[in-house]
Coordinates of C-alpha atoms and ligand atoms in Angstrom, one line a residue:
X1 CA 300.4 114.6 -113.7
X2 CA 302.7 117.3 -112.7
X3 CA 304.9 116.9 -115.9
X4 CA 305.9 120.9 -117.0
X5 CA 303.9 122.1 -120.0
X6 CA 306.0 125.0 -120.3
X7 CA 307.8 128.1 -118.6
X8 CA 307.5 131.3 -119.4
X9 CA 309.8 133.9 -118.3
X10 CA 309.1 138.0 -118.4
X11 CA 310.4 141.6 -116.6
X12 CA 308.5 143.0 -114.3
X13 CA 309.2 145.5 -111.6
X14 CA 310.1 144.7 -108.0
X15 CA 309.5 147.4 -105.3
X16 CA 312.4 149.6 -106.1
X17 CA 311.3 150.0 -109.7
X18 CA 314.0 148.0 -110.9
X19 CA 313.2 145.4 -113.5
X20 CA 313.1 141.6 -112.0
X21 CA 312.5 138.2 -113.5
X22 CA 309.0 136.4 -113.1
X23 CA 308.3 133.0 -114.4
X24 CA 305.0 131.3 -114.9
X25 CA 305.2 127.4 -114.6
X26 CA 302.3 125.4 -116.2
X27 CA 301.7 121.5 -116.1
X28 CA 300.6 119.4 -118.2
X29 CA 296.8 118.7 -116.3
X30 CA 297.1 122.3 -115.8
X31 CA 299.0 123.0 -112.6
X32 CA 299.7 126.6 -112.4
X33 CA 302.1 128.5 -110.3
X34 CA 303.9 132.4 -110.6
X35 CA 307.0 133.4 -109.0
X36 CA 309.3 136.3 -108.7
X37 CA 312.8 137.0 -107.6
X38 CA 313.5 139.5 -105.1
X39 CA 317.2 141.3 -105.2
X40 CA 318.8 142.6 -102.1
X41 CA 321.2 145.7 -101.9
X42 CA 323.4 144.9 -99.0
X43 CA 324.2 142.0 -100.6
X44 CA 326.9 139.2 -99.2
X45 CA 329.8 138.7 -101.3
X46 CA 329.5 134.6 -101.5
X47 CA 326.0 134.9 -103.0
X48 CA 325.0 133.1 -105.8
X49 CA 325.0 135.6 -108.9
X50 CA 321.8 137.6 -110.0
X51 CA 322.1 138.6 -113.9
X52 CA 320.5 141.8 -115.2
X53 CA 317.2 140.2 -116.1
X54 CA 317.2 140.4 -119.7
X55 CA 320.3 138.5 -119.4
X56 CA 319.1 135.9 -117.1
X57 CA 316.0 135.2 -118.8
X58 CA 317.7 134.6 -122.2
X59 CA 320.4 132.3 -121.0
X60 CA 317.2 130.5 -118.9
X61 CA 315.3 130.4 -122.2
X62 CA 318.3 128.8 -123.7
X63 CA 319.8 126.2 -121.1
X64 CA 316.7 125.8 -118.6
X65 CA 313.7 125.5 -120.0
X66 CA 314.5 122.9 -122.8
X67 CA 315.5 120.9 -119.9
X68 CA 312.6 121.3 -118.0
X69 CA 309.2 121.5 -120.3
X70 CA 308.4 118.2 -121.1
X71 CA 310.8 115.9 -118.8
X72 CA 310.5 117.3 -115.4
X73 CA 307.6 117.0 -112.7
X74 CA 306.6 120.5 -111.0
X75 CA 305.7 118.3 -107.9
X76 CA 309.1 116.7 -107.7
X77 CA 311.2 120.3 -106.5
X78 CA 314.6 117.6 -106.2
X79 CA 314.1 117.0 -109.3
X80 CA 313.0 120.6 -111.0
X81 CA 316.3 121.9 -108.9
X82 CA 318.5 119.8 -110.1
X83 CA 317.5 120.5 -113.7
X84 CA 317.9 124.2 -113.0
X85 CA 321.8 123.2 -111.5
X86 CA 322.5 121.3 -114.8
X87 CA 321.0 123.5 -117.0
X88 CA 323.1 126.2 -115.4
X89 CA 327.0 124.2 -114.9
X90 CA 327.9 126.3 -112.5
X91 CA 328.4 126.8 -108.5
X92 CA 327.0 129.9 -108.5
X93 CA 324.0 130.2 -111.0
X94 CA 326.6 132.6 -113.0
X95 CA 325.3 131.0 -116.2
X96 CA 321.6 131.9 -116.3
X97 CA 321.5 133.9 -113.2
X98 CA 320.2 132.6 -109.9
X99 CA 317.6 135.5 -110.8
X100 CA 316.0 133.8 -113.3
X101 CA 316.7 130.0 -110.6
X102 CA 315.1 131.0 -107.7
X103 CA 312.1 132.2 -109.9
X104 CA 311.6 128.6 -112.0
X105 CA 312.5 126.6 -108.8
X106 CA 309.3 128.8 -107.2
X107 CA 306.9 129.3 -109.7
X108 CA 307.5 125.1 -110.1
X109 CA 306.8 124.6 -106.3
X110 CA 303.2 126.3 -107.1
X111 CA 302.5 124.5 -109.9
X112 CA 302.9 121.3 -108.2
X113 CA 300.9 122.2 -105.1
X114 CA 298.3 123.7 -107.4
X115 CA 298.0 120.4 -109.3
X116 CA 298.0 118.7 -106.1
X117 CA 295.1 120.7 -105.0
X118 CA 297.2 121.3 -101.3
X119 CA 298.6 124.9 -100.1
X120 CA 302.1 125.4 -100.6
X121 CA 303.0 125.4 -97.3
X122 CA 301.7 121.9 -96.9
X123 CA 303.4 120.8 -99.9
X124 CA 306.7 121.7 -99.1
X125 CA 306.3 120.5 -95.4
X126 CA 305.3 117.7 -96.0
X127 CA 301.5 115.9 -95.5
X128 CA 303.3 114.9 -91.5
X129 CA 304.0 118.3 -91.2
X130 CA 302.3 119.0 -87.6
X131 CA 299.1 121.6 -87.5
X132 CA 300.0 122.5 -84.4
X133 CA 303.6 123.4 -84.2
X134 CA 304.1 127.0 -83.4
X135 CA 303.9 129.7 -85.9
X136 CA 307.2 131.9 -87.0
X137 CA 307.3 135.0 -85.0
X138 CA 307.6 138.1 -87.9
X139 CA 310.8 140.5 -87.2
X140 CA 309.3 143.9 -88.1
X141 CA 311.7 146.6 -89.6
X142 CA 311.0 149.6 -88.2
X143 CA 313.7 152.0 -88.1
X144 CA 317.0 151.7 -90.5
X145 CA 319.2 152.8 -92.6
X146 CA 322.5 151.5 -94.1
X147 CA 322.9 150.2 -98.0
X148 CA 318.5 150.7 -97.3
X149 CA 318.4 154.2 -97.0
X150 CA 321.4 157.4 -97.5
X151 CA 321.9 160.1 -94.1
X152 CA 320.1 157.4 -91.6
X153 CA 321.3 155.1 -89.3
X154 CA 324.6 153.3 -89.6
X155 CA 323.1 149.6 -88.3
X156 CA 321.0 148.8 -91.2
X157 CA 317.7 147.5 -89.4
X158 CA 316.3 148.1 -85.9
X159 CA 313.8 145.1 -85.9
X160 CA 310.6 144.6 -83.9
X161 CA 310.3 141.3 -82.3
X162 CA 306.6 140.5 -80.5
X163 CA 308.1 137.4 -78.6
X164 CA 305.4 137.0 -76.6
X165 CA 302.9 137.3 -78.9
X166 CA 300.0 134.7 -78.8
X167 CA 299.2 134.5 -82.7
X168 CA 300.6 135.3 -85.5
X169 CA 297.9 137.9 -86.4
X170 CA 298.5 139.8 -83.3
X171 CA 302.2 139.6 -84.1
X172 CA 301.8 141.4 -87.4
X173 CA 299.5 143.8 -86.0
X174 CA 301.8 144.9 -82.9
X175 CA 304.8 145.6 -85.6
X176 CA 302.6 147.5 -87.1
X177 CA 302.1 149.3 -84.1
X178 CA 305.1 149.7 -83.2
X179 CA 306.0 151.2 -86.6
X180 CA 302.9 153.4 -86.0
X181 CA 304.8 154.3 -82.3
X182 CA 308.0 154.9 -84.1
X183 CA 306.4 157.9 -86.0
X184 CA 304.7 159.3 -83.0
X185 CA 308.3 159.0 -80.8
X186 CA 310.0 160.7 -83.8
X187 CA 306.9 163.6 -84.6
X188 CA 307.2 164.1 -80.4
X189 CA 311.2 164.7 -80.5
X190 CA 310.5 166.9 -84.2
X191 CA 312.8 164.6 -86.0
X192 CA 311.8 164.1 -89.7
X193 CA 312.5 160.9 -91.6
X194 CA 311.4 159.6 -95.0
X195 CA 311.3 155.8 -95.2
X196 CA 313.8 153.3 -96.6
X197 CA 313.8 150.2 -99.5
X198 CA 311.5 148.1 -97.0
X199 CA 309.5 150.8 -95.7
X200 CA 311.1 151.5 -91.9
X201 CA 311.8 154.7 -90.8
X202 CA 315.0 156.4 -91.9
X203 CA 315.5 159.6 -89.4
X204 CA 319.0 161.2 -89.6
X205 CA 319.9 160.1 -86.2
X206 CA 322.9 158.2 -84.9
X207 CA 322.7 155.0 -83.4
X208 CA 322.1 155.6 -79.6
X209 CA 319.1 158.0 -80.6
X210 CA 317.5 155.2 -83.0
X211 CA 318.2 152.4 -79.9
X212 CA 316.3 155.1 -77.7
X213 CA 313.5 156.0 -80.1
X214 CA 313.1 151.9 -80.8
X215 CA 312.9 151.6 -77.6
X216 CA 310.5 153.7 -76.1
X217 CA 308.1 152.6 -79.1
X218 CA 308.4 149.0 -78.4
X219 CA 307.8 149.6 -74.6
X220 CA 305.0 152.1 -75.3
X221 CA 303.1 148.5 -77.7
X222 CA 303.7 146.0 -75.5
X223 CA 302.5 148.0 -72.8
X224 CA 298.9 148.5 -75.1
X225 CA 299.1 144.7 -76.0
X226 CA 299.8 143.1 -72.7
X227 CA 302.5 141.1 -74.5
X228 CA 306.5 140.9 -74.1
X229 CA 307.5 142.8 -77.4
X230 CA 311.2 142.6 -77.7
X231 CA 313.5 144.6 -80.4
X232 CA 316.5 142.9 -82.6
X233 CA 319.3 144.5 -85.3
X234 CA 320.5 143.4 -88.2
X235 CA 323.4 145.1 -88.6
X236 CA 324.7 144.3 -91.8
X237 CA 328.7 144.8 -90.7
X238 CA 330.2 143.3 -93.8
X239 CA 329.3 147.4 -95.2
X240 CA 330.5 148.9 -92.2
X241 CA 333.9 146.7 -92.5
X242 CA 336.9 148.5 -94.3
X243 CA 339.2 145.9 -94.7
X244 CA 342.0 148.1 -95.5
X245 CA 341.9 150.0 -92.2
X246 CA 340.9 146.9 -90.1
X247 CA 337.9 149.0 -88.7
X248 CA 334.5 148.7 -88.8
X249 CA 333.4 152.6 -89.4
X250 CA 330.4 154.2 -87.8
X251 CA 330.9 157.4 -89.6
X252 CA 333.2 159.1 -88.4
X253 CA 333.7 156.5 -85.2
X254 CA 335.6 153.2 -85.3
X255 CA 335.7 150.0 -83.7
X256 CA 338.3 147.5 -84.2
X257 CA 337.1 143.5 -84.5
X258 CA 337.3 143.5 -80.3
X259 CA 335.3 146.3 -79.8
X260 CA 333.0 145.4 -82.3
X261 CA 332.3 142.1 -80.7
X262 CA 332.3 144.2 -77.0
X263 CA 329.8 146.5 -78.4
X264 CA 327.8 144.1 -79.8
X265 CA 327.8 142.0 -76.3
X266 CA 327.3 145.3 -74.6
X267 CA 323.8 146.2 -76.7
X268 CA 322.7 142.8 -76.2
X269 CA 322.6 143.3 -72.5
X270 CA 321.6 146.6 -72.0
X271 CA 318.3 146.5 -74.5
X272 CA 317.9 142.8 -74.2
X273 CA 317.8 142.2 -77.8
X274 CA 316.2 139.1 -79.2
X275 CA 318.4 139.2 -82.4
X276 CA 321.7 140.3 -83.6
X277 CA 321.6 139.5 -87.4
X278 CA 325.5 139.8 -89.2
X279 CA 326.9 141.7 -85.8
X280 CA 330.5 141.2 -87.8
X281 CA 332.1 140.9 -91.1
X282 CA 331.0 138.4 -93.5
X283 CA 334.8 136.5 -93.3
X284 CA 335.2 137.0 -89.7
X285 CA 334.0 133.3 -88.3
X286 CA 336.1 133.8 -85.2
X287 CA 334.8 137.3 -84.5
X288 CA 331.3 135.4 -84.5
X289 CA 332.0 132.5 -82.8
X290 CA 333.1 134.8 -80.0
X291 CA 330.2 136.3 -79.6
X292 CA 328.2 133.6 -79.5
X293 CA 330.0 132.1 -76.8
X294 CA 329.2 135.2 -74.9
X295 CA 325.8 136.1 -75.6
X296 CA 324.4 133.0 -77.5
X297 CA 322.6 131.8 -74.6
X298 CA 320.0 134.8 -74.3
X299 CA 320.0 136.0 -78.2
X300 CA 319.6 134.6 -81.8
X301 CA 323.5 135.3 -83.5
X302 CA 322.4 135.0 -87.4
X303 CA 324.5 135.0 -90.2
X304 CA 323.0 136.2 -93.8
X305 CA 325.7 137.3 -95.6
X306 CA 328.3 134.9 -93.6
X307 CA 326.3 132.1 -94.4
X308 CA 324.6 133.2 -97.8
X309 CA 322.3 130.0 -97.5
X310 CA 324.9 127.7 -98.4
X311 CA 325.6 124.7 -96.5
X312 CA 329.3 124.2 -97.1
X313 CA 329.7 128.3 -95.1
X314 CA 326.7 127.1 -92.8
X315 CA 328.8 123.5 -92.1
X316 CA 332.0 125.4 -91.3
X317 CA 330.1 127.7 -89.3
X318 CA 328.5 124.8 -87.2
X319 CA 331.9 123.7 -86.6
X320 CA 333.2 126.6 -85.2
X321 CA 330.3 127.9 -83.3
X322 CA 330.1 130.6 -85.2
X323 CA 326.5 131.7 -85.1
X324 CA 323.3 129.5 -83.7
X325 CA 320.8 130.7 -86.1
X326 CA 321.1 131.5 -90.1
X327 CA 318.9 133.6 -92.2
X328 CA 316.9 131.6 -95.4
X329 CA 317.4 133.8 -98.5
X330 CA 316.2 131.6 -101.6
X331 CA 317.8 133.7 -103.9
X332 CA 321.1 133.7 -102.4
X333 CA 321.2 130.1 -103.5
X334 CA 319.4 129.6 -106.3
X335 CA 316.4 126.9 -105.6
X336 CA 314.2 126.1 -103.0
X337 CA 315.9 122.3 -102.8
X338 CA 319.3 124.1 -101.9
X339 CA 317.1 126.6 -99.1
X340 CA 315.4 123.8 -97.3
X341 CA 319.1 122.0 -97.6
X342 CA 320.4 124.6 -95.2
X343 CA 317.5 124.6 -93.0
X344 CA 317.5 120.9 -92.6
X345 CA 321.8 120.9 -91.7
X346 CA 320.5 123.9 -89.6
X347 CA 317.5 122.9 -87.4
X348 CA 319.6 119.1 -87.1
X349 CA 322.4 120.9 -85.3
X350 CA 320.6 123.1 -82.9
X351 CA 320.4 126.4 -85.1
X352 CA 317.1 128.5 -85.4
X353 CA 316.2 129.1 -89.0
X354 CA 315.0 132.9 -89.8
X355 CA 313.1 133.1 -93.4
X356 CA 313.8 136.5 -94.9
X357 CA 312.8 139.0 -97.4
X358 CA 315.1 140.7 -100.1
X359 CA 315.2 144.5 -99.7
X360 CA 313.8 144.9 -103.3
X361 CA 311.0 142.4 -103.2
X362 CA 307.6 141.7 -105.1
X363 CA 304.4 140.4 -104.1
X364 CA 305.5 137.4 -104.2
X365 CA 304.6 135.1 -101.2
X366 CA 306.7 132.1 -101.4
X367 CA 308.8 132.9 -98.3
X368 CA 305.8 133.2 -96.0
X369 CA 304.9 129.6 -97.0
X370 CA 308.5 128.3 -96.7
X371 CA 308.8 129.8 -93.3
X372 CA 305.8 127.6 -92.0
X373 CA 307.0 124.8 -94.4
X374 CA 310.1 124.5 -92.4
X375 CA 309.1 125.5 -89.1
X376 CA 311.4 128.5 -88.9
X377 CA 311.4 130.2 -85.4
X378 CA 311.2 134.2 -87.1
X379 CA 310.6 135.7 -90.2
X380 CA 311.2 139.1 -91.3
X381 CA 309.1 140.7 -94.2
X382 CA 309.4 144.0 -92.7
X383 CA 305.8 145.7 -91.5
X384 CA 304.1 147.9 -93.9
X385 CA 304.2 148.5 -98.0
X386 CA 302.3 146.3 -100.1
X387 CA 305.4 144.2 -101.4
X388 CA 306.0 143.5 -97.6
X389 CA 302.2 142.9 -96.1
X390 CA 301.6 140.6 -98.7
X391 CA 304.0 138.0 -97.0
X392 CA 302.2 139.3 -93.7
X393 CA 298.9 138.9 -95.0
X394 CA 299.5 135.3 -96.4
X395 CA 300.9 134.3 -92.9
X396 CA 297.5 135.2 -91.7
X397 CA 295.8 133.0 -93.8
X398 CA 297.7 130.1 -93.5
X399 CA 298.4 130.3 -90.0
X400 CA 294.0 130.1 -90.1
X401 CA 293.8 127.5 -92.3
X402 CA 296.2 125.2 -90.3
X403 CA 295.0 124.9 -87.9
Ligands
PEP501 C1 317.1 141.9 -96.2 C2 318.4 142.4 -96.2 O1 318.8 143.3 -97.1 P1 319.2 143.0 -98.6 O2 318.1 142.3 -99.2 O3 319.4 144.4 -99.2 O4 320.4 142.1 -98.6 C3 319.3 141.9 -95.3 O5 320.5 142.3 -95.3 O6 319.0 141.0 -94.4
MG502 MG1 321.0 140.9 -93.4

């Protein structure tokens, strides 16, 4: 029923006006489904490969979809993935780009929910998937700077996290907020700031200031709320790292690996973060696992770009205690088969799994269903722009129509 009729593969632009890759999946008793790859800009090094999109789509049009169209179910995701790995010969989707991946292995999922009549969230979870499990609590990008934004902050996002939130709805709405707060904090102290790729705010202010400014605004919501609104960081460290020098460089300050990890431990207490997203170089397990040992029982340590989605960094990781959450790109790994992979070696050895967004994204949902899907504790879609409340705006809906 779900057998693919055929895949089409086009440009189109993703929120940085750069051109992306879209693919339309049809079936053959008309299944339908539309997906887009997002691209980030601080990306990790052990990524799978994204190919300028004319690229990818030609070498998919060559190698994947004559594979695919005609053979392969839609509803069967092992089976349209491992199509997509053949089709590609590779271990990092350097032959057709995991660009042009990530979009099939999507736009495939949809089909086969759409010919199964069910929402995707269901069909990826699974029909035992439990309506009442708890919802993922949306990390909000608020303030940031980094490879998102030139002259702002050096710690790439300042994240709001409503913790205490009792639905998912109110969630989105206090980030919201709390981006609205940010604004006011920043107008009050006559500091200007534009916004970056995923639509925080990027004031020229060092660290400290943005800590203050974040918050003050997070204090001033939950106090309006009556909920526990907590703030995390992703601080991207693998572009702060010069390997050379052996420092990680704020500027025109440095902090060797020790008082990276100290300073780290040190914000963790003092603002009692929730999250601390790539707090050290993408190669530095031991720097991780350190932390983690020191702070991993009040915070979430996740790796992005040390894990990249892929479960042979994610299984050395485990193994050396390196982090106790990871962040879910799908397009640092190429399919939704290898995503829900790392989840499942994830969630079995204790780790919290954290969906996420590409900085250059589209309005593509996908993530906010996989996030549901796999019962992942956070996910962060950043808070305003249309790209990013479309993710929000689709967690609303499901989250009603689960229950
Ligand atoms: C979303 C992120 O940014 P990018 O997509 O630029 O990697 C991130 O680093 O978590
Ligand atoms: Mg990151």
């Amino acid at each position: 029923m779900t057998r693919i009729e055929s895949v089409s593969l086009r440009r189109v632009l993703d929120s940085r006006g750069n051109p992306t890759v879209e693919a339309d999946v049809l079936t053959q008793s008309g299944g339908f489904g539309r997906a887009a790859a997002p691209s980030g800009a601080s990306t990790g090094e052990y990524e799978a490969i994204e190919l300028p999109p004319k690229e990818a789509i030609a070498k998919a049009r060559e190698h994947a979809v004559p594979r695919l169209v005609g053979s392969v179910h839609a509803g069967n995701q092992r089976d349209v993935d491992a199509a997509l790995h053949a089709a590609d010969g590779t271990e990092d989707f350097s032959e057709i780009g995991a660009n042009s991946a990530v979009a099939i292995s999507m736009a495939a999922s949809k089909a086969g929910a759409d010919v199964l009549g069910a929402p995707l969230f269901q069909h990826l979870g699974g029909t035992f998937r439990d309506a009442d499990r708890s919802f993922p609590v949306p990390l909000g990008n608020v303030v940031g700077g980094g490879e998102h934004a030139a002259d702002a902050t050096h710690i790439q996002e300042f994240l709001s996290a409503p913790v205490g939130a009792p639905s998912v709805a109110e969630a989105v709405f206090a980030n919201a907020e709390v981006h609205a707060a940010v604004a006011d904090v920043l107008d009050e102290r006559d500091i200007p700031a534009a916004k970056g790729d995923e639509g925080a705010w990027a004031p020229a202010v060092d660290d400290s200031e943005a800590f203050d400014i974040v918050a003050e605004a997070t204090e001033r919501v939950e106090e309006a709320v009556g909920f526990e609104i907590k703030f995390g960081l992703d601080v991207a460290a693998s572009e702060l790292w010069d390997a050379d020098a052996g420092v990680y460089r704020y500027g025109d300050d440095e902090r060797t690996p020790d008082e990276q990890v100290d300073y780290m431990a040190e914000l963790v207490e003092q603002y009692d973060l929730a999250y601390v997203e790539d707090p050290l170089d993408e190669d530095d397990y031991d720097g991780f696992a350190e932390l983690t040992d020191r702070v991993g029982d009040r915070t979430l340590i996740c790796g992005d770009d040390l894990f990249v989605t892929n479960v042979e960094r994610l299984s050395r990781g485990i193994d050396e205690g390196a982090a106790n959450s990871i962040l879910i790109k799908p397009n640092q790994i190429g399919t939704l088969s290898d995503a829900f992979d790392a989840v499942e070696l994830a969630q079995r050895n204790g780790l919290d799994a954290v969906v996420s967004h590409r900085s250059g994204e589209t309005e593509d949902t996908t993530i906010a269903h996989l996030a549901v899907a796999t019962d992942a504790s956070f996910i962060k879609t950043g808070t305003v722009g249309g790209e990013r409340t479309a993710k929000l705006n689709e967690l609303i809906r499901i989250a009603e129509e689960a229950v």
